[in-house]
Amino acid sequence: MKNSQLYKGSLTTIIMKLLEENGRMYGYEITQKVKSITKGELNITEGALYPALHKLEGEGLLDVEVEKVGNRLRKYYKLTEDGQKETVNRLAELEEFIKNMQTLVNLKINPDLQF
């Protein structure tokens, strides 16, 4: 997508939705899943992903599990109980936002209306 700025405000909600559906994921896995789902239209950079993950962890919405994979450590992220509840709230807010945006974008302006 040419203007990924539109996604920035929704990044944490996207992450939370993926974790809700997949249980637990590691960072690179999240980026690849988003890329796959959007057919390459949205690429989440590490520079955007990890600050968002750390923020969610700091808010108590994510737990982190570290596992040794081969000779390296991998961090897996999963929603806490509070994170699961907050995911429901954020998805509802995002759906309402999308609905309002669709209404505005599809609005037929009546030239006789005075604002």
PDB file of C-alpha atoms in Angstrom:
ATOM      1  CA  MET A   1       0.000   0.000   0.000  1.00  0.00           C
ATOM      2  CA  LYS A   2       1.343   3.367  -0.950  1.00  0.00           C
ATOM      3  CA  ASN A   3       0.268   5.167   2.226  1.00  0.00           C
ATOM      4  CA  SER A   4       0.835   2.895   5.181  1.00  0.00           C
ATOM      5  CA  GLN A   5       0.216   5.909   7.456  1.00  0.00           C
ATOM      6  CA  LEU A   6      -3.444   4.878   7.347  1.00  0.00           C
ATOM      7  CA  TYR A   7      -2.524   1.632   9.122  1.00  0.00           C
ATOM      8  CA  LYS A   8      -0.336   3.112  11.865  1.00  0.00           C
ATOM      9  CA  GLY A   9      -3.228   3.915  14.181  1.00  0.00           C
ATOM     10  CA  SER A  10      -4.512   0.368  13.806  1.00  0.00           C
ATOM     11  CA  LEU A  11      -1.237  -1.523  14.211  1.00  0.00           C
ATOM     12  CA  THR A  12      -1.780  -2.619  17.805  1.00  0.00           C
ATOM     13  CA  THR A  13      -5.312  -3.752  16.991  1.00  0.00           C
ATOM     14  CA  ILE A  14      -4.008  -5.751  14.015  1.00  0.00           C
ATOM     15  CA  ILE A  15      -1.395  -7.405  16.242  1.00  0.00           C
ATOM     16  CA  MET A  16      -3.955  -8.196  18.929  1.00  0.00           C
ATOM     17  CA  LYS A  17      -6.383  -9.682  16.394  1.00  0.00           C
ATOM     18  CA  LEU A  18      -3.660 -11.960  14.996  1.00  0.00           C
ATOM     19  CA  LEU A  19      -2.694 -13.103  18.489  1.00  0.00           C
ATOM     20  CA  GLU A  20      -6.347 -13.702  19.323  1.00  0.00           C
ATOM     21  CA  GLU A  21      -6.675 -15.979  16.298  1.00  0.00           C
ATOM     22  CA  ASN A  22      -3.287 -17.716  16.498  1.00  0.00           C
ATOM     23  CA  GLY A  23      -2.661 -18.019  20.239  1.00  0.00           C
ATOM     24  CA  ARG A  24       0.970 -17.021  20.265  1.00  0.00           C
ATOM     25  CA  MET A  25       3.326 -15.738  17.622  1.00  0.00           C
ATOM     26  CA  TYR A  26       6.840 -14.374  17.294  1.00  0.00           C
ATOM     27  CA  GLY A  27       7.602 -11.024  15.665  1.00  0.00           C
ATOM     28  CA  TYR A  28       8.724 -12.170  12.224  1.00  0.00           C
ATOM     29  CA  GLU A  29       5.749 -14.516  12.071  1.00  0.00           C
ATOM     30  CA  ILE A  30       3.410 -11.566  12.690  1.00  0.00           C
ATOM     31  CA  THR A  31       4.988  -9.533   9.878  1.00  0.00           C
ATOM     32  CA  GLN A  32       4.759 -12.444   7.440  1.00  0.00           C
ATOM     33  CA  LYS A  33       1.148 -13.219   8.362  1.00  0.00           C
ATOM     34  CA  VAL A  34       0.106  -9.605   7.723  1.00  0.00           C
ATOM     35  CA  LYS A  35       1.991  -9.599   4.422  1.00  0.00           C
ATOM     36  CA  SER A  36       0.305 -12.861   3.401  1.00  0.00           C
ATOM     37  CA  ILE A  37      -3.208 -11.814   4.429  1.00  0.00           C
ATOM     38  CA  THR A  38      -2.912  -8.493   2.571  1.00  0.00           C
ATOM     39  CA  LYS A  39      -1.235 -10.112  -0.470  1.00  0.00           C
ATOM     40  CA  GLY A  40       1.827  -7.923   0.048  1.00  0.00           C
ATOM     41  CA  GLU A  41      -0.098  -4.648   0.300  1.00  0.00           C
ATOM     42  CA  LEU A  42       0.909  -4.071   3.916  1.00  0.00           C
ATOM     43  CA  ASN A  43       4.420  -4.679   5.172  1.00  0.00           C
ATOM     44  CA  ILE A  44       4.993  -4.101   8.865  1.00  0.00           C
ATOM     45  CA  THR A  45       8.579  -3.121   9.549  1.00  0.00           C
ATOM     46  CA  GLU A  46      10.507  -4.211  12.620  1.00  0.00           C
ATOM     47  CA  GLY A  47      10.811  -0.518  13.478  1.00  0.00           C
ATOM     48  CA  ALA A  48       7.025  -0.321  13.817  1.00  0.00           C
ATOM     49  CA  LEU A  49       6.302  -3.824  15.125  1.00  0.00           C
ATOM     50  CA  TYR A  50       8.602  -4.136  18.116  1.00  0.00           C
ATOM     51  CA  PRO A  51       7.753  -0.776  19.738  1.00  0.00           C
ATOM     52  CA  ALA A  52       4.063  -1.730  19.390  1.00  0.00           C
ATOM     53  CA  LEU A  53       4.701  -5.150  20.956  1.00  0.00           C
ATOM     54  CA  HIS A  54       6.689  -3.587  23.816  1.00  0.00           C
ATOM     55  CA  LYS A  55       3.944  -1.018  24.407  1.00  0.00           C
ATOM     56  CA  LEU A  56       1.280  -3.746  24.588  1.00  0.00           C
ATOM     57  CA  GLU A  57       3.481  -5.737  26.952  1.00  0.00           C
ATOM     58  CA  GLY A  58       4.022  -2.656  29.120  1.00  0.00           C
ATOM     59  CA  GLU A  59       0.250  -2.145  29.294  1.00  0.00           C
ATOM     60  CA  GLY A  60      -0.146  -5.698  30.594  1.00  0.00           C
ATOM     61  CA  LEU A  61      -1.943  -6.851  27.444  1.00  0.00           C
ATOM     62  CA  LEU A  62       0.761  -9.285  26.266  1.00  0.00           C
ATOM     63  CA  ASP A  63       2.847 -11.985  27.884  1.00  0.00           C
ATOM     64  CA  VAL A  64       6.231 -12.918  26.456  1.00  0.00           C
ATOM     65  CA  GLU A  65       7.654 -16.434  26.438  1.00  0.00           C
ATOM     66  CA  VAL A  66      11.264 -17.030  25.405  1.00  0.00           C
ATOM     67  CA  GLU A  67      12.184 -20.355  23.819  1.00  0.00           C
ATOM     68  CA  LYS A  68      15.415 -21.668  22.418  1.00  0.00           C
ATOM     69  CA  VAL A  69      15.026 -22.502  18.719  1.00  0.00           C
ATOM     70  CA  GLY A  70      18.185 -23.951  17.241  1.00  0.00           C
ATOM     71  CA  ASN A  71      20.995 -21.851  18.721  1.00  0.00           C
ATOM     72  CA  ARG A  72      18.947 -18.713  19.197  1.00  0.00           C
ATOM     73  CA  LEU A  73      16.301 -17.429  21.550  1.00  0.00           C
ATOM     74  CA  ARG A  74      12.890 -16.580  20.136  1.00  0.00           C
ATOM     75  CA  LYS A  75      10.292 -14.405  21.873  1.00  0.00           C
ATOM     76  CA  TYR A  76       6.700 -15.518  21.542  1.00  0.00           C
ATOM     77  CA  TYR A  77       3.920 -13.064  22.309  1.00  0.00           C
ATOM     78  CA  LYS A  78       0.446 -13.975  23.513  1.00  0.00           C
ATOM     79  CA  LEU A  79      -2.499 -12.067  24.903  1.00  0.00           C
ATOM     80  CA  THR A  80      -3.058 -11.889  28.629  1.00  0.00           C
ATOM     81  CA  GLU A  81      -6.594 -12.193  29.984  1.00  0.00           C
ATOM     82  CA  ASP A  82      -6.794  -8.379  29.992  1.00  0.00           C
ATOM     83  CA  GLY A  83      -5.394  -8.400  26.466  1.00  0.00           C
ATOM     84  CA  GLN A  84      -8.175 -10.699  25.304  1.00  0.00           C
ATOM     85  CA  LYS A  85     -10.805  -8.359  26.741  1.00  0.00           C
ATOM     86  CA  GLU A  86      -9.094  -5.292  25.277  1.00  0.00           C
ATOM     87  CA  THR A  87      -8.925  -6.960  21.848  1.00  0.00           C
ATOM     88  CA  VAL A  88     -12.720  -7.191  21.823  1.00  0.00           C
ATOM     89  CA  ASN A  89     -12.967  -3.483  22.713  1.00  0.00           C
ATOM     90  CA  ARG A  90     -10.428  -2.345  20.137  1.00  0.00           C
ATOM     91  CA  LEU A  91     -11.979  -4.430  17.366  1.00  0.00           C
ATOM     92  CA  ALA A  92     -15.385  -2.910  18.131  1.00  0.00           C
ATOM     93  CA  GLU A  93     -13.862   0.587  18.013  1.00  0.00           C
ATOM     94  CA  LEU A  94     -12.104  -0.185  14.733  1.00  0.00           C
ATOM     95  CA  GLU A  95     -15.273  -1.582  13.174  1.00  0.00           C
ATOM     96  CA  GLU A  96     -17.167   1.571  14.190  1.00  0.00           C
ATOM     97  CA  PHE A  97     -14.401   3.738  12.726  1.00  0.00           C
ATOM     98  CA  ILE A  98     -14.481   1.789   9.440  1.00  0.00           C
ATOM     99  CA  LYS A  99     -18.261   2.091   9.292  1.00  0.00           C
ATOM    100  CA  ASN A 100     -18.060   5.861   9.816  1.00  0.00           C
ATOM    101  CA  MET A 101     -15.318   6.198   7.195  1.00  0.00           C
ATOM    102  CA  GLN A 102     -17.380   4.225   4.676  1.00  0.00           C
ATOM    103  CA  THR A 103     -20.335   6.500   5.358  1.00  0.00           C
ATOM    104  CA  LEU A 104     -18.197   9.594   4.838  1.00  0.00           C
ATOM    105  CA  VAL A 105     -16.459   8.290   1.725  1.00  0.00           C
ATOM    106  CA  ASN A 106     -19.725   7.199   0.136  1.00  0.00           C
ATOM    107  CA  LEU A 107     -21.554  10.366   1.123  1.00  0.00           C
ATOM    108  CA  LYS A 108     -23.401  12.011  -1.729  1.00  0.00           C
ATOM    109  CA  ILE A 109     -23.082  15.721  -1.142  1.00  0.00           C
ATOM    110  CA  ASN A 110     -26.307  17.637  -1.680  1.00  0.00           C
ATOM    111  CA  PRO A 111     -25.289  21.065  -3.030  1.00  0.00           C
ATOM    112  CA  ASP A 112     -28.390  22.603  -1.414  1.00  0.00           C
ATOM    113  CA  LEU A 113     -27.291  21.597   2.096  1.00  0.00           C
ATOM    114  CA  GLN A 114     -25.944  24.374   4.268  1.00  0.00           C
ATOM    115  CA  PHE A 115     -23.366  23.530   6.932  1.00  0.00           C
TER     116      PHE A 115
END
